[in-house]
Amino acid sequence: MTTPYRWYSMASGAALLALWSVLTLSGLVDERSLPSPVTLAQTFADLLARGYSGSPLWSHVGISIFRALAGFSLAILIGVPLGLLIGRHKVLEAVFAPIIGFFRPIPPIAFITLFVFYFGIGEGPKIGLIFMACLWYVVLNSAEGVRNIPDLIIRAGENIGLTRSQLFLKVVLPAALPAIMTAIRAASSISWTLVVASELIGAQAGLGFMILDSAQYFNLPVTYVGIIIIGLIGLVWELAISAVQRRVLHWQGK
Amino acid sequence: MTEVLVSKGLEKCFSSPGRATGQRIKAVTDFNLVIEAEEIICIVGPSGCGKSTFLDMVAGFTEPTSGLLEIMGEEIHRPSPDRGVVFQQPVLFPWLSVYDNVVLGPKSRGVKPGDYRPEADRVLKSVGLEKFRDHYPYQLSGGMKQRAQIARVLVAGPKLILMDEPFGALDAQMRINMHELLISVWQEYKPTILFITHDVEEALFLANRVIVMSQHPGTIARIYDIPFERPRTYAITADPRFAEARAEIVELLRAKPEART
Ligand SMILES: Nc1ncnc2c1ncn2[C@@H]1O[C@H](COP(=O)(O)OP(=O)(O)OP(=O)(O)O)[C@@H](O)[C@H]1O
Ligand SMILES: [Mg+2]
């Protein structure tokens, strides 16, 4: 974002915070249905000191991040090469088209119960779910990225004498990189959304578990703190990925 | 003189999707040409007469349907830096700097840095890009991109340089600069060049011989020897022989023979 517009963003953020403070601290809204910023700060300090449900706060945060990152990384590690191959070989494309075509439109949330039924409530099903949901995105975008590479740039690579494997690594891969980065961005936000959703179903730890468990005991300040932490981590993660994207794709000159 | 390229009875057919199956159009037919070392050959001809089709076969991007096509006595079957191509569009690798674009070929072929580095420096200097070696393609003008393509081709020491309307997208002034650059590159490296263009003047200015192609059939209609000594300046455009050749070629291109299929 360019500098003059940054002020607008800061102003709207500050206005939201001010409105919330006024509403809650003045008593216009009942503290039990919407906790004030002060209460949330105390709750946060409390969570830091004593943890939640017998585990320290950082372990709830850590386990959620671990699950998201594990599923996300696996999807990239497998999805990018698979997508590049599918984009380059018509046979592979034909083989995978019906499989991906069928599974992709099903919202991943629909699989959560099934995963729990088959695999229980351990780490496996959660990571597997995130992996699966991210995989389609990564595969499809990478394949599309390869398909959109202009013929001429491939010809240029052949013309300077690259072998097939060199052509793949030194031309196809970098040429598809913008599409791959787009896929990685989408997958990162999917993985964070899904980790919370999967922890709502069957988990003994994690941010998703914390907000569901606290809400069931009407401990609303903890629920709010959990949601704010989820939002902040998502934001930082998104900013980090766009920074990486800008660095990796600096040659696009944007 | 060494024969660099030999094309004998060369033919290329494409199956045309519009017509009944089995129907094929002859894009290039009975194409006979011998290119000698250090020649600059320009091909002119109406749009769709098969110029690019011929060049693509020489580059090894497509296989001839029949006939003979040899580079230095060897049949052409695949692309090779021996036959470096300068494309009309600025086809550089956008993720590599100018220098890395130039050295990617030699580096990948296992040439030692001690050998390709001085060579890359030399060709970048020849095309006037030595100060832009660390720039990325998006930072270059259209003319500079074409010069970078020429450097990328030159670094391999090609037997034949193939250029398909390389300056077609540039403005008139830039085109003149590029002609002068190409002539000076030729003076320095004495490469053999096959150059396709729409522009009759460009062809006359650059070529030892101008090949005029006809459409239906896509073949050589006439070959003109252009007698001017190099280095040429734009003064030759005032020479009566230049004007005469130009008038003749323009007339030949205008008079389309009856379409045959
Ligand atoms: N891949 C292809 N499949 C089918 N027909 C083709 C193919 N490539 C070229 N042709 C046909 O072959 C003929 C010659 O095309 P070519 O591109 O060689 O013309 P050109 O002389 O280079 O024209 P221009 O000056 O417009 O670049 C045209 O009729 C074209 O439609
Ligand atoms: Mg053409």
Short mmCIF file of C-alpha atoms in Angstrom, two decimals, chain A residues 9 29 40 73 96 109 113 224:
data_model
loop_
_atom_site.label_atom_id
_atom_site.label_comp_id
_atom_site.label_asym_id
_atom_site.label_seq_id
_atom_site.Cartn_x
_atom_site.Cartn_y
_atom_site.Cartn_z
CA SER A 9 -6.23 2.40 6.97
CA VAL A 29 -23.41 -2.54 25.67
CA LEU A 40 -9.54 -8.49 26.92
CA SER A 73 3.98 -27.34 3.29
CA PHE A 96 -5.94 -36.23 -13.11
CA ILE A 109 -15.34 -28.69 5.71
CA THR A 113 -16.52 -35.50 10.05
CA TYR A 224 -12.54 -13.03 21.87
#
